[in-house]
Amino acid sequence: MTDPLNRPAVVSRISDLIGCTPLFELARTDNGARLLLKLEMFNPTGSAKIRMARQMILDAEDRGRLRDGGHIIESTSGNTGLGLAVVAAERGYRFTAVVDSHAAADKLRGMKAMGTELVYVDADSDGGELHTAAREELAEDIARGKDNTFFTEQHNNPSNAVGYYAVGREIAQALDHQVDVLIGAVGTGGSLCGTARELRKAVPQLTVIGVEPKGSIAFGPPAHDYHQSGTGTPEGATIGLLVDYDLIDEGTKVGDVEAFATARAVARHCGLLIGGSAGGVVHEALARLPALAPGTVMVAFINDGGDKYLDTVFNDDWMTAHALLAPALEADIEETLTKLRRN
């Protein structure tokens, strides 16, 4: 794949390494329909969200919301926080991340290593419950009335979606505009909708499919707890302004068991570690692939890698303790991948 951004060989900031992530063919049917994964774990921090983290800060600077020595505040389950930690470190800002115990421990350790101040909303919790609404309220409270302090508010910040426009351009150029379906997770809505908005400029007939965890409410009830991190809209949280239903042709839900079984099966079959919510996207994509028309190209947006979930999704003890381990389903998915990758 050519480098659509002509990135220089030597850079002076880590954020200059964002983008130009590869496409990987995971599966192909006997009629030539293909499933390609846009592997965003090849960004710094191993996640797509550094794209929008940088954009939110650049736009805040342009609007005069942040000046030298400023303070960034965000409510995050991990990946956005990691991206903001990089940008804050390289631009000399203080960064406070409001988090809960649901975030992967490695994400929290990574933020702290880069100088982030972590503020917990549930210090005494066992981490089994999402606290998105409480995080948002506390982040807003911390930022209120303080000079040179910016609450990035990722769920409602238009710069979030703008940060993903480059993904749409990268996909269009890499595939010479030959793409038919874009499928991705819906959390803030920025990644899928931002990518889709830009990609549709090159591919007007594009079909866009949004995936959220079962228990999330963006595509309707019922609401209940779920373990897929960094995605969806839990009960009590407000659906973000960036979830553009006019851009999403279809919304669907995938349960934790199916999402995590898929991530584990992909790891064993291909040697590729993808995150838990990415497993949900791939599960849905694989289910749809056999019914696609000949020659169809489906691109799945893979938000992050699985290295941050070695203590959870890829840990048999944790999976068993949460009643999520499904060896028979994992074997079925591996068999499906074997058949599709032979074509």
Tab-separated table of C-alpha atoms in Angstrom:
chain	number	residue	atom	x	y	z
A	1	MET	CA	0.000	0.000	0.000
A	2	THR	CA	1.377	3.395	-0.918
A	3	ASP	CA	1.757	6.061	1.709
A	4	PRO	CA	-1.206	8.402	1.052
A	5	LEU	CA	0.182	11.133	3.288
A	6	ASN	CA	3.789	11.003	2.072
A	7	ARG	CA	5.005	10.797	5.654
A	8	PRO	CA	8.683	11.821	5.988
A	9	ALA	CA	11.313	9.246	6.894
A	10	VAL	CA	12.378	11.242	9.961
A	11	VAL	CA	9.924	12.987	12.272
A	12	SER	CA	10.339	15.290	15.268
A	13	ARG	CA	7.134	14.474	17.150
A	14	ILE	CA	5.564	11.120	17.976
A	15	SER	CA	2.223	12.413	16.690
A	16	ASP	CA	3.842	12.836	13.245
A	17	LEU	CA	3.755	9.027	13.044
A	18	ILE	CA	-0.048	8.938	13.107
A	19	GLY	CA	-1.767	7.464	10.070
A	20	CYS	CA	-0.876	5.427	6.994
A	21	THR	CA	-2.019	2.263	8.776
A	22	PRO	CA	-2.148	-0.956	6.720
A	23	LEU	CA	-5.030	-2.991	5.358
A	24	PHE	CA	-4.946	-6.744	6.019
A	25	GLU	CA	-7.050	-9.275	4.125
A	26	LEU	CA	-8.579	-11.497	6.792
A	27	ALA	CA	-10.973	-13.477	4.615
A	28	ARG	CA	-12.146	-14.012	1.049
A	29	THR	CA	-15.157	-15.997	-0.195
A	30	ASP	CA	-15.159	-18.256	-3.256
A	31	ASN	CA	-16.989	-15.520	-5.197
A	32	GLY	CA	-14.260	-12.982	-4.477
A	33	ALA	CA	-15.909	-10.985	-1.701
A	34	ARG	CA	-13.177	-9.766	0.651
A	35	LEU	CA	-12.934	-8.679	4.282
A	36	LEU	CA	-10.092	-6.225	4.864
A	37	LEU	CA	-9.085	-4.951	8.291
A	38	LYS	CA	-7.897	-1.352	8.707
A	39	LEU	CA	-5.299	-1.984	11.404
A	40	GLU	CA	-5.249	1.138	13.550
A	41	MET	CA	-3.028	-0.482	16.180
A	42	PHE	CA	-0.108	0.587	13.983
A	43	ASN	CA	-0.617	4.165	15.177
A	44	PRO	CA	1.402	5.436	18.175
A	45	THR	CA	-0.273	4.162	21.401
A	46	GLY	CA	-1.656	1.244	19.362
A	47	SER	CA	-5.040	2.854	18.749
A	48	ALA	CA	-7.026	4.941	16.283
A	49	LYS	CA	-8.021	7.380	18.989
A	50	ILE	CA	-4.727	9.231	18.918
A	51	ARG	CA	-5.942	10.621	15.586
A	52	MET	CA	-8.821	12.483	17.182
A	53	ALA	CA	-6.875	13.295	20.351
A	54	ARG	CA	-4.407	15.285	18.270
A	55	GLN	CA	-7.176	16.959	16.264
A	56	MET	CA	-9.041	18.090	19.375
A	57	ILE	CA	-5.904	19.753	20.735
A	58	LEU	CA	-4.885	21.359	17.441
A	59	ASP	CA	-8.355	22.844	17.043
A	60	ALA	CA	-8.416	24.026	20.665
A	61	GLU	CA	-5.126	25.823	20.073
A	62	ASP	CA	-6.440	27.415	16.880
A	63	ARG	CA	-9.503	28.725	18.752
A	64	GLY	CA	-7.409	30.059	21.627
A	65	ARG	CA	-8.830	27.560	24.108
A	66	LEU	CA	-5.337	26.271	24.957
A	67	ARG	CA	-2.162	28.303	25.370
A	68	ASP	CA	1.368	27.514	26.500
A	69	GLY	CA	1.335	25.683	29.822
A	70	GLY	CA	-2.370	24.811	29.531
A	71	HIS	CA	-4.289	22.024	31.212
A	72	ILE	CA	-6.183	19.308	29.288
A	73	ILE	CA	-8.953	17.314	30.979
A	74	GLU	CA	-10.833	14.329	29.581
A	75	SER	CA	-13.049	11.476	30.721
A	76	THR	CA	-11.643	8.318	29.155
A	77	SER	CA	-11.726	4.535	29.287
A	78	GLY	CA	-8.134	4.452	28.079
A	79	ASN	CA	-7.299	4.860	24.398
A	80	THR	CA	-8.333	8.504	24.092
A	81	GLY	CA	-6.386	9.177	27.263
A	82	LEU	CA	-3.279	7.540	25.834
A	83	GLY	CA	-3.534	9.689	22.725
A	84	LEU	CA	-4.001	12.865	24.745
A	85	ALA	CA	-1.091	11.865	26.995
A	86	VAL	CA	1.222	11.749	23.959
A	87	VAL	CA	0.018	15.088	22.596
A	88	ALA	CA	0.175	16.744	26.019
A	89	ALA	CA	3.713	15.487	26.644
A	90	GLU	CA	5.093	16.656	23.325
A	91	ARG	CA	3.339	20.057	23.487
A	92	GLY	CA	4.075	20.821	27.147
A	93	TYR	CA	0.545	20.595	28.563
A	94	ARG	CA	-0.642	19.172	31.865
A	95	PHE	CA	-3.167	16.362	31.368
A	96	THR	CA	-5.721	15.027	33.839
A	97	ALA	CA	-7.612	11.857	32.866
A	98	VAL	CA	-10.809	11.029	34.716
A	99	VAL	CA	-11.062	7.244	34.656
A	100	ASP	CA	-12.780	4.281	36.261
A	101	SER	CA	-11.587	0.790	37.082
A	102	HIS	CA	-13.194	-0.591	33.939
A	103	ALA	CA	-10.244	0.638	31.868
A	104	ALA	CA	-7.520	-1.857	31.009
A	105	ALA	CA	-4.726	-1.620	33.574
A	106	ASP	CA	-2.057	-1.285	30.886
A	107	LYS	CA	-3.811	1.775	29.452
A	108	LEU	CA	-3.832	3.437	32.862
A	109	ARG	CA	-0.180	2.563	33.441
A	110	GLY	CA	0.714	3.913	30.011
A	111	MET	CA	-0.983	7.245	30.678
A	112	LYS	CA	0.711	7.549	34.044
A	113	ALA	CA	4.117	6.779	32.506
A	114	MET	CA	3.665	9.794	30.219
A	115	GLY	CA	2.947	12.115	33.135
A	116	THR	CA	-0.844	11.972	33.203
A	117	GLU	CA	-2.684	12.657	36.442
A	118	LEU	CA	-5.299	9.921	36.949
A	119	VAL	CA	-8.478	10.794	38.857
A	120	TYR	CA	-10.785	7.862	39.635
A	121	VAL	CA	-14.545	8.203	39.994
A	122	ASP	CA	-14.859	4.780	41.628
A	123	ALA	CA	-11.746	4.182	43.685
A	124	ASP	CA	-13.505	1.547	45.802
A	125	SER	CA	-15.196	-0.256	42.910
A	126	ASP	CA	-14.309	-3.728	41.683
A	127	GLY	CA	-14.317	-2.440	38.112
A	128	GLY	CA	-17.329	-4.461	36.993
A	129	GLU	CA	-19.492	-1.456	36.192
A	130	LEU	CA	-19.071	1.338	33.678
A	131	HIS	CA	-19.094	4.857	35.107
A	132	THR	CA	-19.197	6.924	31.925
A	133	ALA	CA	-21.749	9.485	33.122
A	134	ALA	CA	-19.970	9.997	36.458
A	135	ARG	CA	-16.637	10.439	34.666
A	136	GLU	CA	-18.084	13.065	32.354
A	137	GLU	CA	-19.589	15.018	35.250
A	138	LEU	CA	-16.367	14.999	37.248
A	139	ALA	CA	-14.241	16.044	34.256
A	140	GLU	CA	-16.573	18.959	33.598
A	141	ASP	CA	-16.470	19.961	37.257
A	142	ILE	CA	-12.657	19.926	37.353
A	143	ALA	CA	-12.425	22.153	34.269
A	144	ARG	CA	-15.190	24.604	35.149
A	145	GLY	CA	-14.088	28.208	35.597
A	146	LYS	CA	-10.351	27.549	35.251
A	147	ASP	CA	-8.205	29.664	32.973
A	148	ASN	CA	-6.260	27.979	30.160
A	149	THR	CA	-7.992	24.693	30.940
A	150	PHE	CA	-9.751	22.683	28.238
A	151	PHE	CA	-12.186	19.802	28.730
A	152	THR	CA	-11.877	18.015	25.389
A	153	GLU	CA	-15.310	16.348	25.835
A	154	GLN	CA	-14.697	13.724	23.174
A	155	HIS	CA	-18.318	12.558	22.939
A	156	ASN	CA	-19.548	15.972	21.781
A	157	ASN	CA	-16.460	17.572	20.248
A	158	PRO	CA	-16.776	17.911	16.436
A	159	SER	CA	-12.982	17.720	16.158
A	160	ASN	CA	-13.267	14.070	17.183
A	161	ALA	CA	-14.879	13.140	13.860
A	162	VAL	CA	-12.588	15.459	11.889
A	163	GLY	CA	-9.618	13.551	13.257
A	164	TYR	CA	-10.760	10.479	11.330
A	165	TYR	CA	-11.248	12.111	7.938
A	166	ALA	CA	-7.742	10.976	7.011
A	167	VAL	CA	-8.790	7.339	7.517
A	168	GLY	CA	-11.405	7.725	4.799
A	169	ARG	CA	-8.835	9.230	2.457
A	170	GLU	CA	-6.322	6.475	3.236
A	171	ILE	CA	-8.856	3.722	2.485
A	172	ALA	CA	-10.018	5.351	-0.741
A	173	GLN	CA	-6.483	5.809	-2.055
A	174	ALA	CA	-5.218	2.393	-0.979
A	175	LEU	CA	-8.118	0.615	-2.698
A	176	ASP	CA	-8.399	2.977	-5.680
A	177	HIS	CA	-11.947	3.800	-4.526
A	178	GLN	CA	-12.940	0.110	-4.827
A	179	VAL	CA	-14.702	-0.344	-1.475
A	180	ASP	CA	-18.341	-1.174	-0.899
A	181	VAL	CA	-18.920	-1.600	2.847
A	182	LEU	CA	-17.429	0.080	5.911
A	183	ILE	CA	-18.120	-1.563	9.269
A	184	GLY	CA	-16.940	-0.343	12.638
A	185	ALA	CA	-17.676	0.062	16.314
A	186	VAL	CA	-19.789	2.953	17.568
A	187	GLY	CA	-18.787	4.604	20.825
A	188	THR	CA	-18.450	8.371	20.551
A	189	GLY	CA	-19.366	7.915	16.888
A	190	GLY	CA	-16.307	9.840	15.775
A	191	SER	CA	-14.280	7.020	14.237
A	192	LEU	CA	-16.995	5.390	12.136
A	193	CYS	CA	-18.891	8.545	11.189
A	194	GLY	CA	-15.792	10.653	10.571
A	195	THR	CA	-14.284	7.967	8.363
A	196	ALA	CA	-17.577	7.362	6.556
A	197	ARG	CA	-18.206	11.051	5.900
A	198	GLU	CA	-14.868	11.468	4.130
A	199	LEU	CA	-14.924	8.068	2.385
A	200	ARG	CA	-18.369	8.765	0.925
A	201	LYS	CA	-16.914	11.740	-0.926
A	202	ALA	CA	-14.880	9.247	-2.949
A	203	VAL	CA	-17.372	6.351	-2.802
A	204	PRO	CA	-20.946	7.750	-2.772
A	205	GLN	CA	-22.539	4.282	-2.831
A	206	LEU	CA	-20.726	3.165	0.341
A	207	THR	CA	-22.759	1.126	2.858
A	208	VAL	CA	-21.958	1.927	6.498
A	209	ILE	CA	-22.658	-0.540	9.316
A	210	GLY	CA	-22.302	0.404	12.981
A	211	VAL	CA	-21.621	-2.186	15.693
A	212	GLU	CA	-22.148	-1.702	19.421
A	213	PRO	CA	-22.087	-4.134	22.353
A	214	LYS	CA	-25.290	-5.774	23.471
A	215	GLY	CA	-26.327	-3.658	26.463
A	216	SER	CA	-25.377	-0.392	24.777
A	217	ILE	CA	-28.228	1.948	23.820
A	218	ALA	CA	-27.152	3.826	20.675
A	219	PHE	CA	-29.169	1.432	18.528
A	220	GLY	CA	-31.932	0.906	21.081
A	221	PRO	CA	-32.665	-1.141	24.220
A	222	PRO	CA	-32.349	-3.302	26.212
A	223	ALA	CA	-29.626	-1.776	28.358
A	224	HIS	CA	-27.377	-3.826	30.612
A	225	ASP	CA	-23.736	-4.037	31.682
A	226	TYR	CA	-21.125	-5.163	29.184
A	227	HIS	CA	-17.367	-5.734	29.197
A	228	GLN	CA	-16.309	-4.420	25.782
A	229	SER	CA	-14.150	-1.442	26.679
A	230	GLY	CA	-14.084	1.948	24.987
A	231	THR	CA	-17.188	1.456	22.880
A	232	GLY	CA	-20.948	1.740	23.069
A	233	THR	CA	-23.188	3.965	25.157
A	234	PRO	CA	-24.014	2.466	28.555
A	235	GLU	CA	-27.260	3.089	30.387
A	236	GLY	CA	-27.210	6.508	32.042
A	237	ALA	CA	-24.862	8.031	29.477
A	238	THR	CA	-26.017	10.396	26.738
A	239	ILE	CA	-25.582	9.296	23.141
A	240	GLY	CA	-22.849	11.522	21.707
A	241	LEU	CA	-23.592	14.205	19.135
A	242	LEU	CA	-21.089	12.536	16.810
A	243	VAL	CA	-23.277	9.463	16.308
A	244	ASP	CA	-24.692	10.534	12.941
A	245	TYR	CA	-27.589	8.210	12.174
A	246	ASP	CA	-27.929	9.743	8.703
A	247	LEU	CA	-24.499	8.322	7.858
A	248	ILE	CA	-25.096	4.845	9.323
A	249	ASP	CA	-27.151	2.581	7.069
A	250	GLU	CA	-27.573	-0.123	9.694
A	251	GLY	CA	-26.826	-0.500	13.392
A	252	THR	CA	-26.337	-3.884	15.030
A	253	LYS	CA	-25.234	-5.370	18.354
A	254	VAL	CA	-22.720	-8.077	19.273
A	255	GLY	CA	-22.442	-9.666	22.715
A	256	ASP	CA	-19.286	-9.893	24.792
A	257	VAL	CA	-19.024	-13.665	24.382
A	258	GLU	CA	-19.071	-13.458	20.580
A	259	ALA	CA	-16.780	-10.423	20.441
A	260	PHE	CA	-14.143	-11.905	22.713
A	261	ALA	CA	-14.320	-15.374	21.145
A	262	THR	CA	-13.652	-13.779	17.755
A	263	ALA	CA	-10.670	-11.781	19.027
A	264	ARG	CA	-9.201	-14.943	20.551
A	265	ALA	CA	-9.838	-17.004	17.406
A	266	VAL	CA	-8.219	-14.379	15.162
A	267	ALA	CA	-5.162	-14.312	17.420
A	268	ARG	CA	-4.669	-18.069	17.211
A	269	HIS	CA	-5.455	-18.336	13.522
A	270	CYS	CA	-3.543	-15.337	12.155
A	271	GLY	CA	-1.175	-14.279	14.908
A	272	LEU	CA	-3.022	-10.940	15.008
A	273	LEU	CA	-4.021	-9.454	18.376
A	274	ILE	CA	-7.100	-7.228	18.122
A	275	GLY	CA	-9.069	-5.579	20.920
A	276	GLY	CA	-12.308	-6.884	22.363
A	277	SER	CA	-14.623	-4.413	20.657
A	278	ALA	CA	-12.748	-4.998	17.386
A	279	GLY	CA	-13.610	-8.657	17.889
A	280	GLY	CA	-17.270	-7.638	17.838
A	281	VAL	CA	-16.794	-5.808	14.546
A	282	VAL	CA	-15.002	-8.771	12.971
A	283	HIS	CA	-17.647	-11.195	14.274
A	284	GLU	CA	-20.377	-9.198	12.542
A	285	ALA	CA	-18.319	-8.783	9.373
A	286	LEU	CA	-17.617	-12.515	9.119
A	287	ALA	CA	-21.320	-13.277	9.580
A	288	ARG	CA	-22.203	-10.978	6.664
A	289	LEU	CA	-19.366	-11.889	4.304
A	290	PRO	CA	-20.864	-15.051	2.705
A	291	ALA	CA	-24.001	-13.164	1.635
A	292	LEU	CA	-22.152	-10.340	-0.108
A	293	ALA	CA	-22.258	-9.974	-3.875
A	294	PRO	CA	-19.293	-11.260	-5.894
A	295	GLY	CA	-16.273	-9.016	-5.683
A	296	THR	CA	-17.599	-6.935	-2.788
A	297	VAL	CA	-14.932	-5.265	-0.640
A	298	MET	CA	-15.790	-4.812	3.028
A	299	VAL	CA	-13.433	-2.822	5.246
A	300	ALA	CA	-13.603	-3.307	9.011
A	301	PHE	CA	-12.280	-0.483	11.183
A	302	ILE	CA	-10.059	-2.112	13.838
A	303	ASN	CA	-9.693	0.502	16.538
A	304	ASP	CA	-6.909	-1.071	18.599
A	305	GLY	CA	-4.748	-4.098	19.208
A	306	GLY	CA	-5.151	-6.831	21.763
A	307	ASP	CA	-1.956	-6.227	23.717
A	308	LYS	CA	-3.872	-4.037	26.183
A	309	TYR	CA	-6.288	-6.886	26.933
A	310	LEU	CA	-3.910	-9.684	27.838
A	311	ASP	CA	-5.197	-9.579	31.425
A	312	THR	CA	-8.835	-9.754	30.323
A	313	VAL	CA	-9.953	-10.941	26.872
A	314	PHE	CA	-6.908	-13.194	26.419
A	315	ASN	CA	-6.791	-14.392	30.035
A	316	ASP	CA	-8.670	-17.676	30.549
A	317	ASP	CA	-9.044	-17.104	34.289
A	318	TRP	CA	-10.594	-13.654	33.835
A	319	MET	CA	-12.844	-14.903	31.047
A	320	THR	CA	-14.018	-17.836	33.162
A	321	ALA	CA	-14.632	-15.639	36.206
A	322	HIS	CA	-16.905	-13.418	34.093
A	323	ALA	CA	-18.681	-16.354	32.396
A	324	LEU	CA	-17.379	-15.284	28.978
A	325	LEU	CA	-15.194	-18.205	27.936
A	326	ALA	CA	-16.664	-20.121	24.968
A	327	PRO	CA	-14.172	-22.676	23.575
A	328	ALA	CA	-16.682	-24.250	21.191
A	329	LEU	CA	-17.550	-20.868	19.668
A	330	GLU	CA	-13.870	-20.004	19.315
A	331	ALA	CA	-13.318	-23.296	17.481
A	332	ASP	CA	-16.245	-22.565	15.137
A	333	ILE	CA	-14.833	-19.139	14.308
A	334	GLU	CA	-11.387	-20.611	13.658
A	335	GLU	CA	-12.964	-23.152	11.320
A	336	THR	CA	-14.772	-20.352	9.487
A	337	LEU	CA	-11.528	-18.427	9.112
A	338	THR	CA	-9.738	-21.519	7.844
A	339	LYS	CA	-12.347	-22.064	5.135
A	340	LEU	CA	-12.452	-18.409	4.093
A	341	ARG	CA	-8.676	-17.955	4.032
A	342	ARG	CA	-8.269	-20.950	1.693
A	343	ASN	CA	-10.147	-19.178	-1.091
